[in-house]
mmCIF file of C-alpha atoms and ligand atoms in Angstrom:
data_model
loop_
_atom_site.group_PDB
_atom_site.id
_atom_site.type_symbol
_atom_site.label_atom_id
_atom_site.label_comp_id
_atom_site.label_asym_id
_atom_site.label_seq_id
_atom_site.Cartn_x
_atom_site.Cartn_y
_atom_site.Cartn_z
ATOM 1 C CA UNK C 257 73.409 114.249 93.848
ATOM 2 C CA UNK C 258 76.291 115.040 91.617
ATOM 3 C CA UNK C 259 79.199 112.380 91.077
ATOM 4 C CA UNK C 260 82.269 112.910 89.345
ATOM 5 C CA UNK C 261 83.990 110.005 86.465
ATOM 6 C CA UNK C 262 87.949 110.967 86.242
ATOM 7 C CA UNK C 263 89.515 109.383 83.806
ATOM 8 C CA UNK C 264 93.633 109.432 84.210
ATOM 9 C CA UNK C 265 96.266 109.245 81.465
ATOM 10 C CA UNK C 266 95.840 107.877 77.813
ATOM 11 C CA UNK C 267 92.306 107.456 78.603
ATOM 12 C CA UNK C 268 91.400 110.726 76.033
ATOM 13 C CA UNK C 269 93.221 108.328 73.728
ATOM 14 C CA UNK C 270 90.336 106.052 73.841
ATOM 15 C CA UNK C 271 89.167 104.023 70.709
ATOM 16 C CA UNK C 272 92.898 104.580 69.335
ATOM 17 C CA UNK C 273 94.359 103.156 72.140
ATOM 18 C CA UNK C 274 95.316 99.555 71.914
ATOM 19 C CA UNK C 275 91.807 98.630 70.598
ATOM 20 C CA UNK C 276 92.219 94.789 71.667
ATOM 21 C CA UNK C 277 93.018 95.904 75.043
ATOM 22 C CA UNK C 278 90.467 98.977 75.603
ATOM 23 C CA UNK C 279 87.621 98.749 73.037
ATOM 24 C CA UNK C 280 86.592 100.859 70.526
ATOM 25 C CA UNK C 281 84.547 103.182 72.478
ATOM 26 C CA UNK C 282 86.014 106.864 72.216
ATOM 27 C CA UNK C 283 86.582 109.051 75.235
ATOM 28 C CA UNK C 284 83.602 110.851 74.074
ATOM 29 C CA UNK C 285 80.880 108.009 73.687
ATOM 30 C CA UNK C 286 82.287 107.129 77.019
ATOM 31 C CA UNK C 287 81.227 110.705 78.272
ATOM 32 C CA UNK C 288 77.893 110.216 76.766
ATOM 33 C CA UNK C 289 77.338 106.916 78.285
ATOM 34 C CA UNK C 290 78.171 107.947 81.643
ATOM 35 C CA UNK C 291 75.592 111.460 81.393
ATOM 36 C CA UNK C 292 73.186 109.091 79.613
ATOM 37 C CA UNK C 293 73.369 106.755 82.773
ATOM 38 C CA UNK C 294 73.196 109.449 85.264
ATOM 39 C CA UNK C 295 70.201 110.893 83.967
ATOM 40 C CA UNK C 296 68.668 107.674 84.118
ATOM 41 C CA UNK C 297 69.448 107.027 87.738
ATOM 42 C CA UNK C 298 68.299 110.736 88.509
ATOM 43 C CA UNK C 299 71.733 112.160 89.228
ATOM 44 C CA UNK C 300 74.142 114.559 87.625
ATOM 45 C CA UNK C 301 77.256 113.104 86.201
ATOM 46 C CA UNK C 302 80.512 115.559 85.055
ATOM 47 C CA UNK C 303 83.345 113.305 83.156
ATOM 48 C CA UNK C 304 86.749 114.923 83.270
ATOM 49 C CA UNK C 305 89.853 113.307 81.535
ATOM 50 C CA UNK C 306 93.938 114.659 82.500
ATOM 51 C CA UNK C 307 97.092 113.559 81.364
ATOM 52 C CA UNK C 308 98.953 115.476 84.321
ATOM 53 C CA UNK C 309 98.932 114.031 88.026
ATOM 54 C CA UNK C 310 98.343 117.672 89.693
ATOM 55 C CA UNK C 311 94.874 117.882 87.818
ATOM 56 C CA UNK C 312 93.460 114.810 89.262
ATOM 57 C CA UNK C 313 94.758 115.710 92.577
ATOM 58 C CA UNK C 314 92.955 119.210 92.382
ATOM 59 C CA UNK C 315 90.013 117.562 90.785
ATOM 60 C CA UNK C 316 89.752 115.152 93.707
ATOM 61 C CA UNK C 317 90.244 117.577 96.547
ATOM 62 C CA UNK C 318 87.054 119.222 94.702
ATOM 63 C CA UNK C 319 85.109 116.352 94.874
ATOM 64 C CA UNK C 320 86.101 115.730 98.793
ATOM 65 C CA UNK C 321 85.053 119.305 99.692
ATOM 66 C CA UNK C 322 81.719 119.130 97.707
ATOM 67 C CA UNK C 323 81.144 115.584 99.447
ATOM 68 C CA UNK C 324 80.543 114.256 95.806
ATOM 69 C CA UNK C 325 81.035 110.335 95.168
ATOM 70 C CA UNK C 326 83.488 109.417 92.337
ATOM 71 C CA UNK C 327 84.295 106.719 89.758
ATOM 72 C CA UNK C 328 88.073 106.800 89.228
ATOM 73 C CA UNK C 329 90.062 105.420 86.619
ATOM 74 C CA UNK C 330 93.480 106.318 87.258
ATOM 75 C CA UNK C 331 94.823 104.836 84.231
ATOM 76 C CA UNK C 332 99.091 103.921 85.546
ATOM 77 C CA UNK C 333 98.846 106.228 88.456
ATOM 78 C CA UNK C 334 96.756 103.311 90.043
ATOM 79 C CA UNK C 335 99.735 101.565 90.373
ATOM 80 C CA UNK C 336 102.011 103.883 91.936
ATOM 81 C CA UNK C 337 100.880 107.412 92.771
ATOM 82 C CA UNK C 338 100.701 107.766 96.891
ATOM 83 C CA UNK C 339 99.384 111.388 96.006
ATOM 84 C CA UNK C 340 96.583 110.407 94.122
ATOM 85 C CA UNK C 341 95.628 107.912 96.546
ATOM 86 C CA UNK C 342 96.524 110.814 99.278
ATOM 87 C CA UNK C 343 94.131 112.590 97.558
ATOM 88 C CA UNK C 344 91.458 109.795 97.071
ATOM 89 C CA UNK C 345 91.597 109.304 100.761
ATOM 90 C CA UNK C 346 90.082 112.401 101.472
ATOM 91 C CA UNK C 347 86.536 111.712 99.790
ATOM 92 C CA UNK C 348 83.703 111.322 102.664
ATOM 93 C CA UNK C 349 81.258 109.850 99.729
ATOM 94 C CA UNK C 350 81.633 106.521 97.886
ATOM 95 C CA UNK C 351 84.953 105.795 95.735
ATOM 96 C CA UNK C 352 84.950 102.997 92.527
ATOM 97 C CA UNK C 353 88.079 102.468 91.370
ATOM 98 C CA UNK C 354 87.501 100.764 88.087
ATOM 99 C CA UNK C 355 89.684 99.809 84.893
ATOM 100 C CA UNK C 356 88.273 98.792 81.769
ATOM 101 C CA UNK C 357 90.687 95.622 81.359
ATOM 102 C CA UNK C 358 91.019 93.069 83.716
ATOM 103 C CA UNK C 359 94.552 93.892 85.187
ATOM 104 C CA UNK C 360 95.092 90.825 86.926
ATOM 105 C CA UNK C 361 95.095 89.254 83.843
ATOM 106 C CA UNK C 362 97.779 91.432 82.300
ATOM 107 C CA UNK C 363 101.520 92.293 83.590
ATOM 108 C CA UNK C 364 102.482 91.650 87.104
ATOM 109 C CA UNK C 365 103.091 95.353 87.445
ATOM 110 C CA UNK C 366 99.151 95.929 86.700
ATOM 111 C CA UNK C 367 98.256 93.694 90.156
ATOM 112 C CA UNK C 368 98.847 96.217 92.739
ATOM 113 C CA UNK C 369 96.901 99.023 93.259
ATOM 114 C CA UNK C 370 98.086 101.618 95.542
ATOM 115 C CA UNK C 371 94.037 102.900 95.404
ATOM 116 C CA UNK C 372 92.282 99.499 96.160
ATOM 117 C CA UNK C 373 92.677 99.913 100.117
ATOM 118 C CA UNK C 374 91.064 102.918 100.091
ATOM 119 C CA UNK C 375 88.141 102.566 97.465
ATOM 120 C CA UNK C 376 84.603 101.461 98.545
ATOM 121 C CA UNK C 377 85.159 99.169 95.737
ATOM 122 C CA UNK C 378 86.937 98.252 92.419
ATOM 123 C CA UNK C 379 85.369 97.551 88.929
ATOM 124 C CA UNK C 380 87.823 95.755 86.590
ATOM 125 C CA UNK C 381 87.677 94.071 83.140
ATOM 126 C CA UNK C 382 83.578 94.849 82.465
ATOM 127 C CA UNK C 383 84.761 97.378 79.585
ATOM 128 C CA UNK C 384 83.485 100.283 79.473
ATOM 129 C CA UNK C 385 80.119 99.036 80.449
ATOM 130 C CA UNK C 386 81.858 99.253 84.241
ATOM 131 C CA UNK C 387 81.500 102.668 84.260
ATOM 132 C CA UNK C 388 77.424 102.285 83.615
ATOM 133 C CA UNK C 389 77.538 99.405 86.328
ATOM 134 C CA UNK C 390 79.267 101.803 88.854
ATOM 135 C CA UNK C 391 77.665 104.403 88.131
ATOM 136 C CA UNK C 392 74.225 102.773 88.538
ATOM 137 C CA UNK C 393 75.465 101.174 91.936
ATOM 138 C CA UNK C 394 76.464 104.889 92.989
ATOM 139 C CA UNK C 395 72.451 105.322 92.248
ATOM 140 C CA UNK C 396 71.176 102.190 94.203
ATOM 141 C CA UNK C 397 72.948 103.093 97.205
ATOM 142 C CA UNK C 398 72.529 106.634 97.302
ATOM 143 C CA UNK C 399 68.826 105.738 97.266
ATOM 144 C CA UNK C 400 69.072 103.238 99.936
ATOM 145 C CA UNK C 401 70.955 106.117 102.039
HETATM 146 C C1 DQA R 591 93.609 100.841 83.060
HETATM 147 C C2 DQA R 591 94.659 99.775 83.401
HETATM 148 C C3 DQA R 591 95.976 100.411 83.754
HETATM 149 O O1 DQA R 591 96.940 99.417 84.087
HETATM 150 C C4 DQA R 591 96.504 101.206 82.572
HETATM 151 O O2 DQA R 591 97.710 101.853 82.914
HETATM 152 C C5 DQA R 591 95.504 102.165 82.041
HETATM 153 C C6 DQA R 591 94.104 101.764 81.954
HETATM 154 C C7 DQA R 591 92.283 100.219 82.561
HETATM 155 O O3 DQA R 591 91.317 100.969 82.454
HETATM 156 O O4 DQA R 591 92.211 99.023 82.278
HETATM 157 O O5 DQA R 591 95.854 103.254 81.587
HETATM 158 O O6 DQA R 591 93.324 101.602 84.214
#
């Protein structure tokens, strides 16, 4: 198995960005946690991070063709981007939406997410850690078949 992490905008910024908020984790500890965690689980794990919207959407029509699970973090386009979650829709294999803060906790325009109805589930406010805990579910149940 091969799954996919996409990390959306201001997520490359990691470790800089609003440290009280997001950690202190960089974008690239974060992609050596996630390859660390997929080699432990027995699975091959390719982090990509984009600023622009088209990328994802391209990124996510590659992981619907190849039938490849994914852990997205669409960073604000969770919020409002109908393509993304156009896009998102079209994955046969398991979806995690995940944020590293707890957005219920934050601004009211952080509650909805236009992805939630469509994801096999949502990881929120675990850190980065979530991404190991996702990824390590995508494991378990790709095991139990
Ligand atoms: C985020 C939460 C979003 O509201 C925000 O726009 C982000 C990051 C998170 O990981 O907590 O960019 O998805």
């Amino acid at each position: 198995m091969k799954a996919f992490v996409f990390n959306g905008p201001n997520l490359g910024r990691l470790g800089k960005r609003e440290p009280s908020v997001y950690g202190s984790t960089t974008h690239a500890d974060l992609v050596d946690l996630c390859r660390r965690t997929g080699r432990q689980e027995g699975f091959e794990v390719e982090v990509r991070q984009t600023d622009h919207e088209g990328e994802l959407v391209g990124w996510l029509h590659e992981a619907a063709d190849g039938g490849h699970p994914v852990v997205l973090n669409a960073g604000a386009w969770t919020h409002y981007s109908i393509a993304v979650r156009d896009a998102a829709a079209q994955l046969t294999a398991p979806l995690i939406e995940l944020h590293i803060s707890n957005v219920h906790r934050r601004e009211e325009f952080r509650h909805h997410s236009v992805l939630s109805g469509i994801a096999t589930g949502v990881v929120a406010g675990l850190g980065v850690d979530g991404y190991r805990l996702a990824l390590r579910w995508l494991g378990e149940n790709a095991r139990e078949g």
